[in-house]
Amino acid sequence: MKARRAKLQVIYDNHDITADLHPHLISWTHTDNLSGQADDLQITVEDKERKWSGPWMPEEGAVLRAKVIRENWEQDGKTDYLSLGQFEIDGIEISFPPSAVTIKAISVPESSSLRGEPKNRAWEKTKLSVIAGDKAKKSGLKLFFDAEDVEYDRIEQTEETDLVFLMRLCNDAGLCLKITDKQLVIFDEEKYESRPAIDTIKRDAPSIKSFRTRLTTQGAYRACRVEYQSPKKKKKVSYTYTPPSAPKTGRTLYVNQRVTSIGEAQRLARKKLREANKDTSVASVVMIANNVYVAGHTVNLKDFGQRIDGKYIITQITRSQGSGYEMAMELRRCLEGY
């Protein structure tokens, strides 16, 4: 049986630096987040000859593209790869002894207008997809919109960066947002939870290095009530959503947010209740890396215990390679009966 090999391929400003990088490579780490945080890549190299702090020192703002190439992993002679995406270098750390350089890169470019430019603007009679498309285009990104659209009579951006503004709109709508590989991605987490699990992780699997889970009722609600009184029309819209699987007793989450119909109130109540209750059952697992797993995929846990077993969505996955190629995953139980 041939030895398993995993290698990080790195393209720096359109130049393949993999051959120069690997003789000096100490470790690398990549974090893939489901929503709310930028993906990042960190590469640490030894620097005894002071090349990486001297003539080879990367430039802040330079673009990196990376992928993981595996050989003989699933079977002898088979090669596969996982693209980690595109990043912009936003930090470099130099340390000694021993001499080392760490290159830090992020999926949301500092040069992008999404980040450091607070803006003021108002929209009339528009949709979330239209606003997001406009922001994406101005930042040189493509929009991937995979959710039911949200309509606005009027919406204002006040002294907010585009990223903070879009995150606020997505949070209000119960949607997820992430930026990866030059794409602005907005999607409905519930839709991704409903997809078939890509794999089953068993308690006795030899690939597992550590496991931890937490079950809690803190912050959980039985139902959600949306109420909104229109200041102009003096019309009150109210709706209480209680999922079929809700316990007989418990707290009610109250939301006062603009809605124009019972249908809107119902959708908002479901989204807000899901958001409030989604972290009541979470798990963390460290295991030998698998290139098939990415944030947003679902997996089944089996033989961990009756109240633990079930379907989970990957909310974060951190791949790293030092002494070995492994991944640390954060999982959240998929909410059923909502």
XYZ file of C-alpha atoms in Angstrom, residues 19-324:
306
model
C 8.091 24.062 -5.280
C 9.800 26.971 -3.476
C 7.382 26.871 -0.559
C 7.481 23.219 0.469
C 11.160 22.861 1.504
C 10.464 25.594 4.106
C 6.841 24.794 5.018
C 6.196 24.178 8.737
C 2.398 24.165 8.721
C -0.716 25.646 7.161
C -4.298 26.190 8.325
C -7.474 26.991 6.379
C -10.818 27.880 7.990
C -14.068 27.546 6.046
C -17.016 29.261 7.784
C -20.674 28.723 6.990
C -21.741 32.326 7.639
C -20.838 35.600 9.318
C -17.056 35.270 9.206
C -14.537 35.480 6.390
C -12.637 32.353 5.377
C -8.899 32.561 6.058
C -5.607 30.890 5.190
C -2.407 30.912 7.294
C 0.946 29.547 6.123
C 4.006 29.275 8.387
C 7.500 28.726 6.959
C 10.936 28.353 8.561
C 13.252 31.269 7.828
C 16.776 30.245 8.867
C 18.204 31.699 5.660
C 16.060 34.871 6.016
C 14.630 34.434 2.540
C 10.979 34.816 3.616
C 11.743 37.932 5.696
C 14.028 39.200 2.931
C 13.843 38.862 -0.875
C 10.968 36.333 -0.795
C 8.825 38.289 1.650
C 5.256 38.461 0.307
C 3.487 41.760 -0.262
C 0.422 42.734 1.733
C -2.498 42.824 -0.678
C -1.061 40.105 -2.920
C -3.517 37.457 -4.087
C -3.157 33.793 -3.125
C -5.010 30.838 -4.581
C -4.674 27.514 -2.833
C -5.736 23.896 -3.174
C -5.033 20.670 -1.295
C -3.804 17.768 -3.415
C -4.086 14.250 -1.953
C -2.336 11.177 -3.313
C -3.140 7.534 -2.448
C -5.693 8.729 0.116
C -8.795 6.796 -0.820
C -6.969 4.187 -2.901
C -3.516 3.545 -4.346
C -2.676 5.651 -7.374
C -5.681 7.959 -6.977
C -5.186 11.732 -6.758
C -7.863 14.230 -5.756
C -7.883 17.865 -4.798
C -9.909 20.435 -2.889
C -9.856 24.087 -3.960
C -9.595 26.392 -0.933
C -10.349 29.500 -2.984
C -8.824 32.939 -3.411
C -7.420 35.092 -0.615
C -5.698 38.430 -0.120
C -2.674 38.691 2.172
C -3.620 40.977 5.056
C -0.827 40.278 7.547
C 2.705 38.923 7.937
C 4.318 37.902 11.222
C 8.061 37.371 11.706
C 9.402 35.613 14.799
C 12.601 34.080 16.213
C 14.003 31.908 17.666
C 13.432 29.733 15.788
C 13.189 31.935 12.715
C 9.753 31.707 11.137
C 7.373 33.744 8.988
C 3.572 33.404 9.080
C 1.563 34.639 6.103
C -2.071 35.481 6.885
C -4.683 35.865 4.154
C -8.428 36.458 4.136
C -11.254 35.874 1.658
C -12.639 39.427 1.959
C -10.045 41.711 0.336
C -8.993 44.791 2.292
C -9.105 46.632 -1.016
C -12.773 45.759 -1.418
C -15.311 48.528 -0.840
C -17.265 45.990 1.231
C -14.999 46.459 4.238
C -13.623 49.789 5.385
C -15.888 52.448 3.864
C -18.953 53.488 5.928
C -21.687 54.693 3.572
C -25.097 56.351 3.567
C -27.761 55.404 1.052
C -31.481 54.693 0.819
C -33.443 52.352 -1.465
C -37.112 52.513 -2.386
C -39.208 49.567 -3.629
C -36.358 47.091 -3.997
C -35.276 43.564 -3.087
C -32.402 42.068 -1.112
C -31.039 40.358 -4.233
C -30.912 43.705 -6.053
C -29.040 45.422 -3.214
C -26.641 42.488 -2.834
C -26.052 42.344 -6.588
C -25.190 46.036 -6.659
C -22.768 45.712 -3.732
C -21.159 42.595 -5.206
C -20.631 44.201 -8.620
C -18.978 47.298 -7.140
C -16.608 45.052 -5.183
C -15.658 42.914 -8.164
C -17.534 39.887 -6.831
C -20.156 37.591 -8.313
C -23.431 37.166 -6.458
C -24.750 33.693 -5.653
C -28.256 34.140 -4.229
C -29.945 30.925 -3.094
C -32.913 32.003 -0.962
C -36.424 33.383 -1.103
C -36.059 37.067 -1.902
C -36.958 39.830 0.560
C -38.834 42.950 -0.584
C -38.444 46.417 0.947
C -40.626 49.503 0.569
C -37.701 51.485 1.934
C -34.377 50.485 3.459
C -31.512 52.703 4.640
C -27.775 52.195 5.011
C -26.529 54.669 7.619
C -22.817 54.985 8.408
C -22.343 51.265 7.759
C -19.833 49.458 5.594
C -21.419 47.431 2.812
C -20.484 44.200 4.575
C -22.016 45.237 7.908
C -25.124 46.511 6.105
C -25.613 43.294 4.117
C -24.999 41.202 7.224
C -27.706 43.153 9.053
C -30.204 42.606 6.243
C -29.417 38.887 6.114
C -29.690 38.511 9.887
C -33.075 40.261 9.855
C -34.239 37.922 7.094
C -32.840 34.804 8.781
C -30.381 34.192 5.934
C -26.663 33.354 5.824
C -23.934 35.405 4.152
C -20.360 34.542 3.320
C -17.674 35.653 0.888
C -15.573 32.951 -0.697
C -13.523 32.610 -3.868
C -14.593 36.024 -5.247
C -18.269 35.314 -4.635
C -20.787 37.005 -2.374
C -22.996 34.138 -1.242
C -26.435 34.577 0.361
C -28.388 31.428 1.156
C -31.071 29.900 3.332
C -29.487 27.633 5.957
C -32.756 25.690 6.307
C -32.557 24.655 2.668
C -29.035 23.309 3.136
C -30.065 21.405 6.272
C -32.713 19.559 4.257
C -30.159 18.119 1.831
C -29.054 14.469 2.198
C -26.092 13.837 4.499
C -22.827 13.323 2.599
C -21.443 10.844 5.134
C -22.016 9.057 8.440
C -19.506 9.520 11.258
C -19.469 6.626 13.720
C -18.163 6.837 17.266
C -15.687 3.990 16.744
C -14.291 5.358 13.453
C -10.455 5.157 13.507
C -10.258 8.554 11.794
C -11.650 10.369 14.879
C -9.035 11.986 17.118
C -11.347 13.765 19.557
C -15.035 14.538 20.049
C -17.053 16.896 22.244
C -20.751 17.744 22.381
C -22.963 20.189 24.283
C -26.730 20.104 24.794
C -28.418 23.096 26.408
C -31.792 24.787 26.799
C -30.181 28.182 27.467
C -31.560 30.762 25.042
C -34.123 28.337 23.614
C -37.770 29.220 22.930
C -40.971 27.226 22.411
C -42.601 29.714 20.025
C -42.074 33.065 18.308
C -44.590 35.922 18.099
C -44.141 38.676 15.500
C -46.008 41.937 16.026
C -45.839 45.094 13.924
C -47.966 48.266 14.036
C -47.744 50.357 10.880
C -47.362 54.035 11.880
C -49.056 55.192 8.666
C -51.857 52.702 8.127
C -52.472 52.068 11.847
C -52.789 48.414 10.905
C -51.424 45.798 13.285
C -50.027 42.510 11.973
C -49.375 39.729 14.467
C -48.638 36.029 14.226
C -47.391 33.344 16.621
C -45.467 30.383 15.238
C -45.155 27.169 17.259
C -43.423 24.256 15.515
C -45.049 20.813 15.679
C -42.071 19.455 17.629
C -42.185 22.205 20.283
C -42.295 21.230 23.974
C -45.592 21.744 25.815
C -44.173 24.527 27.964
C -41.477 27.137 27.406
C -40.726 30.744 26.611
C -42.017 32.766 23.665
C -39.677 34.942 21.605
C -41.209 38.348 20.772
C -40.119 40.151 17.593
C -41.136 43.691 16.647
C -40.034 44.029 13.036
C -41.699 45.489 9.971
C -44.026 43.063 8.155
C -46.883 43.874 5.777
C -48.860 40.635 5.842
C -49.580 37.512 7.855
C -47.531 35.534 5.332
C -44.471 37.736 5.964
C -45.017 37.479 9.718
C -45.198 33.692 9.499
C -41.944 33.421 7.511
C -40.164 35.831 9.847
C -41.377 34.018 12.977
C -40.070 30.695 11.672
C -36.688 32.197 10.754
C -36.279 33.982 14.082
C -37.243 30.888 16.081
C -34.769 28.780 14.141
C -32.048 31.377 14.721
C -32.729 31.440 18.461
C -32.850 27.659 18.878
C -30.196 26.438 16.472
C -27.326 26.160 18.979
C -29.088 23.977 21.556
C -27.244 20.878 20.306
C -23.705 21.305 18.946
C -20.625 19.131 18.567
C -16.917 19.441 17.772
C -14.888 16.688 16.165
C -11.242 16.449 15.113
C -10.450 13.744 12.579
C -8.221 12.793 9.676
C -9.035 15.209 6.874
C -11.544 14.357 4.180
C -11.608 16.585 1.096
C -15.325 15.936 0.536
C -16.395 17.843 3.662
C -17.053 21.608 3.427
C -19.063 24.075 5.509
C -22.757 23.752 4.656
C -22.698 19.998 4.097
C -24.645 17.734 6.444
C -23.407 14.560 8.124
C -24.995 11.910 10.331
C -23.614 11.062 13.764
C -24.139 7.437 14.781
C -23.511 5.426 17.985
C -22.694 8.512 20.069
C -25.854 8.202 22.186
C -29.596 8.352 21.630
C -29.911 12.105 22.261
C -26.741 12.888 20.316
C -27.179 10.775 17.186
C -28.771 12.481 14.213
C -28.187 14.828 11.314
C -25.851 17.806 11.732
C -24.749 20.694 9.506
C -21.075 21.708 9.332
C -20.849 25.336 10.498
C -17.049 25.580 10.432
C -14.248 23.365 9.239
C -10.566 24.078 9.842
C -8.072 22.062 7.843
C -4.438 22.016 8.932
C -1.236 20.228 8.080
C 1.812 20.024 10.290
C 2.700 16.546 11.479
C -0.412 15.262 9.653
